[in-house]
Amino acid sequence: MVRLADLPEIDQAHLLGKACEPLPGEPFVHGPPLTQRRVAIVTTAGLHPAGQPNFDLRDTDYRVIPGDVDGRDLVMSHSSVNFDRSGFQQDINVVFPLERLRELADAGEIGSVASFHYALNGAGWEPHEIEPTAAELARMLAADKVDAAVLVPV
Amino acid sequence: MSAVGHYLEQHGIPTAGISLVRENTVAMRPPRALWVPFPLGRPFGTPHAPDFQREVLRAVLALLARPQGPVLEDFPDDAPAGPDGEESDTLVCPVSFPAPPSQALSDWHVRLAQERASLEPWYALAEQKGQAATGIAGMDIEAAMDLLATFVSEDGRLPDGMDEPARALRNAAEDVRGWYAAAMTAQPGPKPNPAALADWFWGETGAGAVLLAAYPICLHHDDPMVRRIGETQWLPRAQRHHLTKI
C-alpha cells in the first residue's frame, strides 16, 4: 500500500510542489457503451520499442506502440529515476496493460483494441506544454476510430 | 497525465485515467480519474496478478459511462502480494558479493566485475523469462559498467569520440540499475518490494556505490549536460541519505 503520506518526505514535497492548477474549461466527451468502444492506451511511462530513440528530459514528443507489439520488446527510457521499474521488468502489464485489454476485447467487455497506442515521457514539462502533442495524438486516435483512451501514468 | 486527458478531450477523444498522486488530481480536475493506492511505477498494482490488473482496468474503463464530470473515484483495494507470496520489506541477497578489493576501494572496475559475475546467472534467468527489459544505452552491461567505473576513477572522464557522452553515461547508469533489479527479482521466493530493492541497490552494492561516487562529479562536471543529468536524472530523492557514505 502506498499513499502520498507513505512516501519519504522529500518525495511528498516534490510531488506536492508540482504546478497543478486546473486547465481552462472542463471538456467531457461522451461515447457509445463500453462494449462498442475501441480502446487505446496512452502512457506517460516513457515506453517504446527497443531501438527507437530514447526519451530525453523535458521531451514532449511521443512514440508509437503498435497494437500487435510483444511487450517484451518494449523498453522504458523515462527520464525520472524516482519511481520503481522492477514491476515493469517483471510484467509489462503492471504499467502497460495491453494483454488485459486484449482479454476484455475477447470477452466482449470492450468493442476492440486500437491498432496503435502511444507513449510520452511524463516528466520535465509544464501541463500546457503538452497541448500540441495531445492534439496530434487526438487526430491519430480519431483516425484509428478510437473512442476511449486509457491514460496511464507511472 | 491530467493535462494529457484534458487536451485529448478538448480535441474530441474520451479519456479515463489512472491517478497515482490523488492530491494533484484533485487540484487539476481531469475529466475522469481512478486513484489507486499503489507504488509509483506500478499503476496496475502487482506484476503477474492478471485478475487484479483486470479489475483495475475494468474500474477505470467504467468511468467512461459517467454522465458528467470531472470524476475522481478511489480504487478500494491495495495491491495484492505477487504469485510468490508476500512482498518482502527487506532484501536478503543470497549472493555473497566479494569484499571490495583490498588494494583500493576506488578500484571500481574490479568491484563491478566481481558483482557482475555473482549476479550473471540470475540476470540470465530473468532474460530467459522475458523479464530483463534493459538496454536503453545501446551497449552491453560490461561496457556500461566500465563507462561508469572510468568516469569515477578518472575524475569525470568520458570516452573520446562517443556520440552524446552525457546521455550515454545516464543511460548506462539506468541499464546497470535495471540489470541488478532484474537479477534480484528473478530469484526464487517473495519479491522485494520497490523500496527494499532500491535501498539494497543504493546501500549495499558496488554499483550503487559507484553511482553515489559519480554524483558529485556530475554536479561539477565541465559538460553542462552532465551537470544537468546529475541534478535531475541520477540519484533518486529517497536515496540521497546514502551520500553521507561517500
mmCIF file of C-alpha atoms in Angstrom:
data_model
loop_
_atom_site.group_PDB
_atom_site.id
_atom_site.type_symbol
_atom_site.label_atom_id
_atom_site.label_comp_id
_atom_site.label_asym_id
_atom_site.label_seq_id
_atom_site.Cartn_x
_atom_site.Cartn_y
_atom_site.Cartn_z
ATOM 1 C CA MET A 1 0.000 0.000 0.000
ATOM 2 C CA VAL A 2 1.401 3.410 -0.918
ATOM 3 C CA ARG A 3 -0.268 6.729 -0.366
ATOM 4 C CA LEU A 4 1.391 10.098 -0.519
ATOM 5 C CA ALA A 5 1.799 10.090 3.254
ATOM 6 C CA ASP A 6 3.725 6.813 2.982
ATOM 7 C CA LEU A 7 6.373 8.288 0.714
ATOM 8 C CA PRO A 8 9.586 9.847 2.040
ATOM 9 C CA GLU A 9 9.076 13.499 2.964
ATOM 10 C CA ILE A 10 11.393 14.627 0.191
ATOM 11 C CA ASP A 11 9.193 12.856 -2.387
ATOM 12 C CA GLN A 12 5.996 14.219 -0.841
ATOM 13 C CA ALA A 13 7.339 17.761 -1.020
ATOM 14 C CA HIS A 14 8.412 17.321 -4.630
ATOM 15 C CA LEU A 15 5.101 15.844 -5.769
ATOM 16 C CA LEU A 16 3.006 18.438 -3.954
ATOM 17 C CA GLY A 17 5.197 21.216 -5.306
ATOM 18 C CA LYS A 18 4.292 20.476 -8.918
ATOM 19 C CA ALA A 19 2.264 23.020 -10.835
ATOM 20 C CA CYS A 20 -1.256 21.636 -10.536
ATOM 21 C CA GLU A 21 -3.721 24.316 -11.498
ATOM 22 C CA PRO A 22 -6.935 23.322 -13.295
ATOM 23 C CA LEU A 23 -6.656 23.925 -17.037
ATOM 24 C CA PRO A 24 -9.249 26.238 -18.634
ATOM 25 C CA GLY A 25 -12.608 24.658 -19.315
ATOM 26 C CA GLU A 26 -13.777 21.191 -18.348
ATOM 27 C CA PRO A 27 -14.059 19.174 -21.587
ATOM 28 C CA PHE A 28 -16.015 15.957 -21.111
ATOM 29 C CA VAL A 29 -16.688 13.889 -24.235
ATOM 30 C CA HIS A 30 -19.291 11.130 -24.302
ATOM 31 C CA GLY A 31 -19.288 7.972 -26.404
ATOM 32 C CA PRO A 32 -21.137 4.717 -27.024
ATOM 33 C CA PRO A 33 -21.475 1.908 -24.464
ATOM 34 C CA LEU A 34 -18.189 0.331 -23.443
ATOM 35 C CA THR A 35 -18.991 -2.842 -25.351
ATOM 36 C CA GLN A 36 -18.840 -0.818 -28.549
ATOM 37 C CA ARG A 37 -15.781 1.256 -27.823
ATOM 38 C CA ARG A 38 -12.379 0.990 -29.455
ATOM 39 C CA VAL A 39 -9.782 1.481 -26.723
ATOM 40 C CA ALA A 40 -6.191 2.717 -26.858
ATOM 41 C CA ILE A 41 -3.616 3.122 -24.125
ATOM 42 C CA VAL A 42 -1.781 6.409 -23.738
ATOM 43 C CA THR A 43 1.026 6.088 -21.230
ATOM 44 C CA THR A 44 3.465 8.602 -19.786
ATOM 45 C CA ALA A 45 5.871 5.817 -18.780
ATOM 46 C CA GLY A 46 8.430 6.593 -21.476
ATOM 47 C CA LEU A 47 7.931 3.250 -23.224
ATOM 48 C CA HIS A 48 8.938 2.461 -26.781
ATOM 49 C CA PRO A 49 10.100 -0.438 -28.908
ATOM 50 C CA ALA A 50 13.795 -1.108 -28.348
ATOM 51 C CA GLY A 51 15.823 0.664 -30.987
ATOM 52 C CA GLN A 52 13.579 3.718 -31.208
ATOM 53 C CA PRO A 53 15.083 6.954 -29.865
ATOM 54 C CA ASN A 54 15.132 7.250 -26.093
ATOM 55 C CA PHE A 55 13.116 9.948 -24.390
ATOM 56 C CA ASP A 56 15.011 12.920 -23.035
ATOM 57 C CA LEU A 57 14.250 15.168 -20.079
ATOM 58 C CA ARG A 58 11.537 17.709 -20.995
ATOM 59 C CA ASP A 59 10.774 15.657 -24.100
ATOM 60 C CA THR A 60 7.231 16.418 -25.258
ATOM 61 C CA ASP A 61 7.387 14.124 -28.281
ATOM 62 C CA TYR A 62 5.623 10.762 -28.440
ATOM 63 C CA ARG A 63 6.411 7.226 -29.529
ATOM 64 C CA VAL A 64 4.046 4.860 -31.310
ATOM 65 C CA ILE A 65 3.488 1.380 -29.894
ATOM 66 C CA PRO A 66 1.928 -0.993 -32.442
ATOM 67 C CA GLY A 67 -1.144 -2.835 -31.221
ATOM 68 C CA ASP A 68 0.389 -6.208 -32.001
ATOM 69 C CA VAL A 69 3.588 -5.493 -30.074
ATOM 70 C CA ASP A 70 5.123 -8.155 -27.865
ATOM 71 C CA GLY A 71 5.510 -6.377 -24.537
ATOM 72 C CA ARG A 72 8.923 -7.935 -24.048
ATOM 73 C CA ASP A 73 10.174 -5.846 -26.969
ATOM 74 C CA LEU A 74 9.456 -2.583 -25.146
ATOM 75 C CA VAL A 75 11.976 -0.638 -23.111
ATOM 76 C CA MET A 76 11.467 2.276 -20.733
ATOM 77 C CA SER A 77 13.615 5.374 -21.155
ATOM 78 C CA HIS A 78 11.602 7.675 -18.871
ATOM 79 C CA SER A 79 13.848 10.454 -17.636
ATOM 80 C CA SER A 80 12.882 10.256 -13.948
ATOM 81 C CA VAL A 81 14.754 7.995 -11.523
ATOM 82 C CA ASN A 82 12.172 8.444 -8.781
ATOM 83 C CA PHE A 83 9.854 5.501 -9.358
ATOM 84 C CA ASP A 84 10.065 1.726 -9.417
ATOM 85 C CA ARG A 85 10.943 -0.019 -12.672
ATOM 86 C CA SER A 86 11.204 -3.558 -11.298
ATOM 87 C CA GLY A 87 7.467 -4.164 -11.622
ATOM 88 C CA PHE A 88 7.625 -3.239 -15.306
ATOM 89 C CA GLN A 89 10.594 -5.550 -15.754
ATOM 90 C CA GLN A 90 8.705 -8.490 -14.270
ATOM 91 C CA ASP A 91 5.426 -7.899 -16.077
ATOM 92 C CA ILE A 92 4.811 -5.071 -18.512
ATOM 93 C CA ASN A 93 1.070 -5.233 -17.796
ATOM 94 C CA VAL A 94 1.677 -3.562 -14.438
ATOM 95 C CA VAL A 95 2.454 -0.399 -16.455
ATOM 96 C CA PHE A 96 1.029 -1.041 -19.898
ATOM 97 C CA PRO A 97 -1.953 -3.428 -19.605
ATOM 98 C CA LEU A 98 -2.220 -4.414 -23.247
ATOM 99 C CA GLU A 99 -2.756 -8.116 -22.546
ATOM 100 C CA ARG A 100 -5.538 -7.256 -20.091
ATOM 101 C CA LEU A 101 -7.136 -5.013 -22.700
ATOM 102 C CA ARG A 102 -6.987 -7.793 -25.307
ATOM 103 C CA GLU A 103 -8.677 -10.133 -22.817
ATOM 104 C CA LEU A 104 -11.508 -7.667 -22.252
ATOM 105 C CA ALA A 105 -11.957 -7.392 -26.022
ATOM 106 C CA ASP A 106 -12.005 -11.189 -26.392
ATOM 107 C CA ALA A 107 -14.635 -11.380 -23.649
ATOM 108 C CA GLY A 108 -16.775 -8.736 -25.351
ATOM 109 C CA GLU A 109 -16.446 -6.277 -22.478
ATOM 110 C CA ILE A 110 -14.986 -3.642 -24.816
ATOM 111 C CA GLY A 111 -15.543 -3.321 -28.546
ATOM 112 C CA SER A 112 -11.962 -3.617 -29.779
ATOM 113 C CA VAL A 113 -8.343 -2.744 -29.109
ATOM 114 C CA ALA A 114 -6.763 0.081 -31.094
ATOM 115 C CA SER A 115 -4.195 -0.618 -33.778
ATOM 116 C CA PHE A 116 -1.791 1.844 -32.188
ATOM 117 C CA HIS A 117 -1.030 3.029 -28.679
ATOM 118 C CA TYR A 118 1.079 5.999 -27.640
ATOM 119 C CA ALA A 119 3.768 6.773 -25.090
ATOM 120 C CA LEU A 120 5.031 10.036 -23.644
ATOM 121 C CA ASN A 121 7.717 10.891 -21.150
ATOM 122 C CA GLY A 122 5.792 12.188 -18.168
ATOM 123 C CA ALA A 123 8.435 14.437 -16.645
ATOM 124 C CA GLY A 124 10.033 17.803 -17.083
ATOM 125 C CA TRP A 125 7.289 19.704 -18.893
ATOM 126 C CA GLU A 126 4.602 22.049 -17.696
ATOM 127 C CA PRO A 127 0.982 20.938 -18.254
ATOM 128 C CA HIS A 128 0.278 23.471 -21.037
ATOM 129 C CA GLU A 129 3.392 22.396 -22.967
ATOM 130 C CA ILE A 130 1.868 19.021 -23.844
ATOM 131 C CA GLU A 131 -1.135 20.531 -25.675
ATOM 132 C CA PRO A 132 0.328 20.378 -29.222
ATOM 133 C CA THR A 133 1.364 16.743 -28.733
ATOM 134 C CA ALA A 134 -2.036 15.830 -27.285
ATOM 135 C CA ALA A 135 -3.762 17.497 -30.242
ATOM 136 C CA GLU A 136 -1.682 15.405 -32.644
ATOM 137 C CA LEU A 137 -2.400 12.233 -30.669
ATOM 138 C CA ALA A 138 -6.115 13.045 -30.756
ATOM 139 C CA ARG A 139 -6.022 13.271 -34.553
ATOM 140 C CA MET A 140 -4.262 9.920 -34.838
ATOM 141 C CA LEU A 141 -6.558 8.255 -32.311
ATOM 142 C CA ALA A 142 -9.573 9.539 -34.215
ATOM 143 C CA ALA A 143 -8.125 8.222 -37.481
ATOM 144 C CA ASP A 144 -7.857 4.797 -35.784
ATOM 145 C CA LYS A 145 -11.544 5.199 -34.770
ATOM 146 C CA VAL A 146 -10.593 5.175 -31.087
ATOM 147 C CA ASP A 147 -13.321 6.464 -28.795
ATOM 148 C CA ALA A 148 -11.750 5.650 -25.431
ATOM 149 C CA ALA A 149 -8.207 6.367 -24.290
ATOM 150 C CA VAL A 150 -6.978 4.793 -21.067
ATOM 151 C CA LEU A 151 -4.405 7.152 -19.593
ATOM 152 C CA VAL A 152 -1.681 5.512 -17.560
ATOM 153 C CA PRO A 153 0.931 7.440 -15.588
ATOM 154 C CA VAL A 154 3.893 5.845 -13.913
ATOM 155 C CA MET B 1 -1.262 12.775 -17.125
ATOM 156 C CA SER B 2 -4.165 15.005 -16.083
ATOM 157 C CA ALA B 3 -3.145 17.558 -18.721
ATOM 158 C CA VAL B 4 -2.983 14.874 -21.415
ATOM 159 C CA GLY B 5 -6.541 13.836 -20.556
ATOM 160 C CA HIS B 6 -7.748 17.426 -20.588
ATOM 161 C CA TYR B 7 -6.287 18.153 -24.025
ATOM 162 C CA LEU B 8 -7.330 14.826 -25.587
ATOM 163 C CA GLU B 9 -10.911 15.506 -24.511
ATOM 164 C CA GLN B 10 -10.665 19.056 -25.791
ATOM 165 C CA HIS B 11 -9.808 17.520 -29.163
ATOM 166 C CA GLY B 12 -12.668 15.024 -29.055
ATOM 167 C CA ILE B 13 -11.248 11.827 -27.514
ATOM 168 C CA PRO B 14 -12.993 10.463 -24.380
ATOM 169 C CA THR B 15 -10.485 9.537 -21.684
ATOM 170 C CA ALA B 16 -10.293 7.738 -18.361
ATOM 171 C CA GLY B 17 -7.031 7.799 -16.460
ATOM 172 C CA ILE B 18 -5.208 6.327 -13.509
ATOM 173 C CA SER B 19 -4.197 8.736 -10.734
ATOM 174 C CA LEU B 20 -1.168 7.902 -8.591
ATOM 175 C CA VAL B 21 -0.977 11.173 -6.639
ATOM 176 C CA ARG B 22 -4.519 11.915 -5.559
ATOM 177 C CA GLU B 23 -3.737 15.426 -4.287
ATOM 178 C CA ASN B 24 -2.523 16.528 -7.712
ATOM 179 C CA THR B 25 -5.527 15.002 -9.468
ATOM 180 C CA VAL B 26 -7.899 16.809 -7.096
ATOM 181 C CA ALA B 27 -6.150 20.068 -7.976
ATOM 182 C CA MET B 28 -6.066 19.555 -11.755
ATOM 183 C CA ARG B 29 -9.565 18.118 -12.231
ATOM 184 C CA PRO B 30 -9.012 15.891 -15.291
ATOM 185 C CA PRO B 31 -12.200 14.542 -16.948
ATOM 186 C CA ARG B 32 -12.189 11.042 -15.415
ATOM 187 C CA ALA B 33 -9.659 9.567 -12.989
ATOM 188 C CA LEU B 34 -9.351 6.485 -10.819
ATOM 189 C CA TRP B 35 -6.981 6.969 -7.909
ATOM 190 C CA VAL B 36 -5.077 3.814 -6.989
ATOM 191 C CA PRO B 37 -3.078 3.258 -3.766
ATOM 192 C CA PHE B 38 -0.127 1.617 -5.490
ATOM 193 C CA PRO B 39 3.590 2.438 -5.582
ATOM 194 C CA LEU B 40 4.858 4.923 -8.138
ATOM 195 C CA GLY B 41 5.857 2.880 -11.171
ATOM 196 C CA ARG B 42 3.100 0.284 -10.679
ATOM 197 C CA PRO B 43 -0.201 1.826 -11.846
ATOM 198 C CA PHE B 44 -1.837 -1.620 -12.181
ATOM 199 C CA GLY B 45 -0.638 -2.830 -8.802
ATOM 200 C CA THR B 46 1.251 -6.085 -8.886
ATOM 201 C CA PRO B 47 3.275 -7.943 -11.523
ATOM 202 C CA HIS B 48 1.832 -11.279 -12.628
ATOM 203 C CA ALA B 49 -1.511 -10.641 -10.950
ATOM 204 C CA PRO B 50 -3.727 -10.646 -14.058
ATOM 205 C CA ASP B 51 -7.052 -10.900 -12.221
ATOM 206 C CA PHE B 52 -6.231 -7.872 -10.104
ATOM 207 C CA GLN B 53 -4.863 -5.902 -13.048
ATOM 208 C CA ARG B 54 -8.075 -6.672 -14.958
ATOM 209 C CA GLU B 55 -10.179 -5.359 -12.053
ATOM 210 C CA VAL B 56 -8.227 -2.083 -12.041
ATOM 211 C CA LEU B 57 -8.669 -1.789 -15.788
ATOM 212 C CA ARG B 58 -12.409 -2.505 -15.532
ATOM 213 C CA ALA B 59 -12.726 0.135 -12.809
ATOM 214 C CA VAL B 60 -11.035 2.810 -14.897
ATOM 215 C CA LEU B 61 -12.991 1.918 -18.046
ATOM 216 C CA ALA B 62 -16.253 2.039 -16.058
ATOM 217 C CA LEU B 63 -15.718 5.771 -15.555
ATOM 218 C CA LEU B 64 -16.417 6.273 -19.263
ATOM 219 C CA ALA B 65 -20.099 5.643 -18.613
ATOM 220 C CA ARG B 66 -20.426 8.532 -16.138
ATOM 221 C CA PRO B 67 -22.899 11.150 -17.363
ATOM 222 C CA GLN B 68 -20.908 14.160 -16.176
ATOM 223 C CA GLY B 69 -17.559 15.125 -14.765
ATOM 224 C CA PRO B 70 -14.910 15.732 -13.691
ATOM 225 C CA VAL B 71 -14.954 12.327 -11.995
ATOM 226 C CA LEU B 72 -12.446 11.174 -9.399
ATOM 227 C CA GLU B 73 -13.050 7.782 -7.865
ATOM 228 C CA ASP B 74 -10.895 5.820 -5.426
ATOM 229 C CA PHE B 75 -9.978 2.210 -6.140
ATOM 230 C CA PRO B 76 -10.827 0.392 -2.901
ATOM 231 C CA ASP B 77 -8.148 -2.288 -2.689
ATOM 232 C CA ASP B 78 -4.447 -2.313 -2.039
ATOM 233 C CA ALA B 79 -2.231 -4.212 -4.446
ATOM 234 C CA PRO B 80 -2.003 -7.903 -3.560
ATOM 235 C CA ALA B 81 1.173 -9.840 -2.954
ATOM 236 C CA GLY B 82 2.690 -11.365 -6.041
ATOM 237 C CA PRO B 83 2.349 -15.005 -7.053
ATOM 238 C CA ASP B 84 5.396 -15.970 -4.954
ATOM 239 C CA GLY B 85 3.820 -14.752 -1.743
ATOM 240 C CA GLU B 86 4.227 -11.706 0.418
ATOM 241 C CA GLU B 87 6.484 -8.990 -0.804
ATOM 242 C CA SER B 88 9.496 -8.606 1.378
ATOM 243 C CA ASP B 89 10.253 -5.312 3.132
ATOM 244 C CA THR B 90 13.870 -6.294 3.404
ATOM 245 C CA LEU B 91 16.079 -7.860 0.841
ATOM 246 C CA VAL B 92 18.405 -10.693 1.666
ATOM 247 C CA CYS B 93 20.637 -11.285 -1.306
ATOM 248 C CA PRO B 94 21.564 -14.969 -1.473
ATOM 249 C CA VAL B 95 24.609 -13.999 -3.487
ATOM 250 C CA SER B 96 27.620 -13.073 -1.394
ATOM 251 C CA PHE B 97 29.473 -10.255 -3.020
ATOM 252 C CA PRO B 98 33.235 -10.462 -2.550
ATOM 253 C CA ALA B 99 34.688 -7.892 -0.208
ATOM 254 C CA PRO B 100 35.774 -4.734 -2.020
ATOM 255 C CA PRO B 101 39.289 -5.141 -3.423
ATOM 256 C CA SER B 102 41.801 -4.515 -0.693
ATOM 257 C CA GLN B 103 44.284 -2.636 -2.851
ATOM 258 C CA ALA B 104 41.992 0.366 -3.222
ATOM 259 C CA LEU B 105 38.319 0.934 -2.665
ATOM 260 C CA SER B 106 38.356 3.064 -5.785
ATOM 261 C CA ASP B 107 39.172 0.078 -7.968
ATOM 262 C CA TRP B 108 35.673 0.261 -9.293
ATOM 263 C CA HIS B 109 36.283 -1.850 -12.381
ATOM 264 C CA VAL B 110 37.273 -4.864 -10.264
ATOM 265 C CA ARG B 111 34.432 -4.458 -7.814
ATOM 266 C CA LEU B 112 31.780 -4.159 -10.513
ATOM 267 C CA ALA B 113 33.214 -7.094 -12.461
ATOM 268 C CA GLN B 114 33.007 -9.256 -9.335
ATOM 269 C CA GLU B 115 29.397 -8.280 -8.708
ATOM 270 C CA ARG B 116 28.531 -8.843 -12.326
ATOM 271 C CA ALA B 117 29.933 -12.371 -12.174
ATOM 272 C CA SER B 118 27.964 -13.094 -8.986
ATOM 273 C CA LEU B 119 24.658 -11.916 -10.387
ATOM 274 C CA GLU B 120 25.083 -13.001 -14.007
ATOM 275 C CA PRO B 121 23.255 -16.368 -13.642
ATOM 276 C CA TRP B 122 20.233 -14.618 -12.178
ATOM 277 C CA TYR B 123 20.198 -11.981 -14.865
ATOM 278 C CA ALA B 124 20.377 -14.749 -17.480
ATOM 279 C CA LEU B 125 17.336 -16.331 -15.859
ATOM 280 C CA ALA B 126 15.470 -13.018 -15.970
ATOM 281 C CA GLU B 127 16.321 -12.711 -19.644
ATOM 282 C CA GLN B 128 15.066 -16.251 -20.305
ATOM 283 C CA LYS B 129 11.778 -15.368 -18.622
ATOM 284 C CA GLY B 130 11.480 -12.182 -20.664
ATOM 285 C CA GLN B 131 11.871 -10.117 -17.505
ATOM 286 C CA ALA B 132 15.050 -8.189 -18.188
ATOM 287 C CA ALA B 133 13.857 -5.111 -20.108
ATOM 288 C CA THR B 134 17.077 -3.170 -20.021
ATOM 289 C CA GLY B 135 19.094 -1.895 -22.924
ATOM 290 C CA ILE B 136 18.492 1.796 -23.485
ATOM 291 C CA ALA B 137 22.235 2.570 -23.553
ATOM 292 C CA GLY B 138 22.946 0.562 -26.679
ATOM 293 C CA MET B 139 25.912 -1.167 -25.018
ATOM 294 C CA ASP B 140 26.294 -4.411 -23.091
ATOM 295 C CA ILE B 141 26.388 -4.429 -19.309
ATOM 296 C CA GLU B 142 30.170 -4.812 -19.179
ATOM 297 C CA ALA B 143 30.644 -1.699 -21.315
ATOM 298 C CA ALA B 144 28.077 0.195 -19.254
ATOM 299 C CA MET B 145 29.885 -0.688 -16.014
ATOM 300 C CA ASP B 146 33.253 0.233 -17.499
ATOM 301 C CA LEU B 147 31.934 3.608 -18.599
ATOM 302 C CA LEU B 148 30.732 4.350 -15.064
ATOM 303 C CA ALA B 149 33.863 2.989 -13.377
ATOM 304 C CA THR B 150 36.126 5.043 -15.631
ATOM 305 C CA PHE B 151 34.041 8.162 -15.067
ATOM 306 C CA VAL B 152 34.523 7.839 -11.307
ATOM 307 C CA SER B 153 38.101 6.537 -11.293
ATOM 308 C CA GLU B 154 39.353 9.215 -13.671
ATOM 309 C CA ASP B 155 37.542 12.233 -12.260
ATOM 310 C CA GLY B 156 34.759 12.529 -14.781
ATOM 311 C CA ARG B 157 36.471 11.297 -17.918
ATOM 312 C CA LEU B 158 34.176 10.291 -20.754
ATOM 313 C CA PRO B 159 35.397 8.393 -23.808
ATOM 314 C CA ASP B 160 36.682 10.441 -26.712
ATOM 315 C CA GLY B 161 34.701 10.184 -29.898
ATOM 316 C CA MET B 162 31.488 8.967 -28.262
ATOM 317 C CA ASP B 163 28.255 10.481 -29.550
ATOM 318 C CA GLU B 164 26.412 12.330 -26.800
ATOM 319 C CA PRO B 165 28.598 11.015 -23.954
ATOM 320 C CA ALA B 166 26.427 12.607 -21.258
ATOM 321 C CA ARG B 167 23.360 10.720 -22.435
ATOM 322 C CA ALA B 168 25.432 7.548 -22.742
ATOM 323 C CA LEU B 169 26.519 7.969 -19.135
ATOM 324 C CA ARG B 170 22.968 8.468 -17.926
ATOM 325 C CA ASN B 171 21.628 5.530 -19.930
ATOM 326 C CA ALA B 172 24.486 3.303 -18.771
ATOM 327 C CA ALA B 173 23.544 4.108 -15.175
ATOM 328 C CA GLU B 174 19.911 3.275 -15.937
ATOM 329 C CA ASP B 175 20.834 -0.030 -17.556
ATOM 330 C CA VAL B 176 23.048 -1.018 -14.634
ATOM 331 C CA ARG B 177 20.246 -0.279 -12.157
ATOM 332 C CA GLY B 178 17.846 -2.282 -14.287
ATOM 333 C CA TRP B 179 20.310 -5.145 -14.647
ATOM 334 C CA TYR B 180 20.661 -5.521 -10.875
ATOM 335 C CA ALA B 181 16.892 -5.271 -10.346
ATOM 336 C CA ALA B 182 16.212 -7.919 -12.982
ATOM 337 C CA ALA B 183 18.801 -10.249 -11.443
ATOM 338 C CA MET B 184 17.349 -9.837 -7.945
ATOM 339 C CA THR B 185 13.701 -10.244 -8.891
ATOM 340 C CA ALA B 186 14.486 -13.388 -10.915
ATOM 341 C CA GLN B 187 15.497 -15.208 -7.749
ATOM 342 C CA PRO B 188 13.016 -17.598 -6.113
ATOM 343 C CA GLY B 189 10.791 -16.647 -3.228
ATOM 344 C CA PRO B 190 8.975 -13.448 -2.300
ATOM 345 C CA LYS B 191 9.994 -10.489 -4.385
ATOM 346 C CA PRO B 192 11.497 -7.465 -2.671
ATOM 347 C CA ASN B 193 9.139 -4.528 -2.634
ATOM 348 C CA PRO B 194 10.262 -1.478 -4.627
ATOM 349 C CA ALA B 195 11.625 0.401 -1.612
ATOM 350 C CA ALA B 196 13.613 -2.603 -0.359
ATOM 351 C CA LEU B 197 15.080 -3.174 -3.797
ATOM 352 C CA ALA B 198 16.154 0.461 -4.121
ATOM 353 C CA ASP B 199 17.626 0.505 -0.610
ATOM 354 C CA TRP B 200 19.631 -2.624 -1.395
ATOM 355 C CA PHE B 201 20.955 -1.286 -4.689
ATOM 356 C CA TRP B 202 21.998 2.125 -3.377
ATOM 357 C CA GLY B 203 23.071 0.984 0.065
ATOM 358 C CA GLU B 204 24.726 -2.370 -0.405
ATOM 359 C CA THR B 205 26.068 -2.844 -3.914
ATOM 360 C CA GLY B 206 29.216 -1.654 -5.573
ATOM 361 C CA ALA B 207 27.128 -0.435 -8.480
ATOM 362 C CA GLY B 208 25.133 1.767 -6.135
ATOM 363 C CA ALA B 209 28.396 2.970 -4.584
ATOM 364 C CA VAL B 210 29.862 3.897 -7.962
ATOM 365 C CA LEU B 211 26.750 5.878 -8.852
ATOM 366 C CA LEU B 212 26.889 7.672 -5.492
ATOM 367 C CA ALA B 213 30.564 8.465 -6.079
ATOM 368 C CA ALA B 214 29.707 9.747 -9.552
ATOM 369 C CA TYR B 215 27.029 12.110 -8.263
ATOM 370 C CA PRO B 216 29.266 14.979 -7.067
ATOM 371 C CA ILE B 217 31.463 14.517 -10.132
ATOM 372 C CA CYS B 218 28.401 15.008 -12.331
ATOM 373 C CA LEU B 219 27.358 18.130 -10.429
ATOM 374 C CA HIS B 220 30.733 19.800 -11.008
ATOM 375 C CA HIS B 221 31.476 18.493 -14.481
ATOM 376 C CA ASP B 222 32.684 20.712 -17.344
ATOM 377 C CA ASP B 223 29.926 19.423 -19.628
ATOM 378 C CA PRO B 224 26.654 21.236 -18.812
ATOM 379 C CA MET B 225 24.664 18.228 -19.987
ATOM 380 C CA VAL B 226 26.419 16.023 -17.432
ATOM 381 C CA ARG B 227 25.675 18.618 -14.759
ATOM 382 C CA ARG B 228 22.007 18.651 -15.755
ATOM 383 C CA ILE B 229 21.833 14.878 -15.643
ATOM 384 C CA GLY B 230 23.442 14.884 -12.223
ATOM 385 C CA GLU B 231 20.927 17.394 -10.959
ATOM 386 C CA THR B 232 17.813 15.719 -12.289
ATOM 387 C CA GLN B 233 18.364 12.182 -13.556
ATOM 388 C CA TRP B 234 20.936 10.471 -11.389
ATOM 389 C CA LEU B 235 20.088 9.943 -7.756
ATOM 390 C CA PRO B 236 16.546 9.189 -6.554
ATOM 391 C CA ARG B 237 15.414 11.713 -3.984
ATOM 392 C CA ALA B 238 14.643 8.955 -1.500
ATOM 393 C CA GLN B 239 18.205 7.632 -1.691
ATOM 394 C CA ARG B 240 20.078 10.875 -1.021
ATOM 395 C CA HIS B 241 20.790 9.854 2.567
ATOM 396 C CA HIS B 242 23.370 7.392 1.212
ATOM 397 C CA LEU B 243 25.529 10.341 0.144
ATOM 398 C CA THR B 244 26.884 10.501 3.692
ATOM 399 C CA LYS B 245 28.841 7.331 2.882
ATOM 400 C CA ILE B 246 31.000 8.858 0.185
#
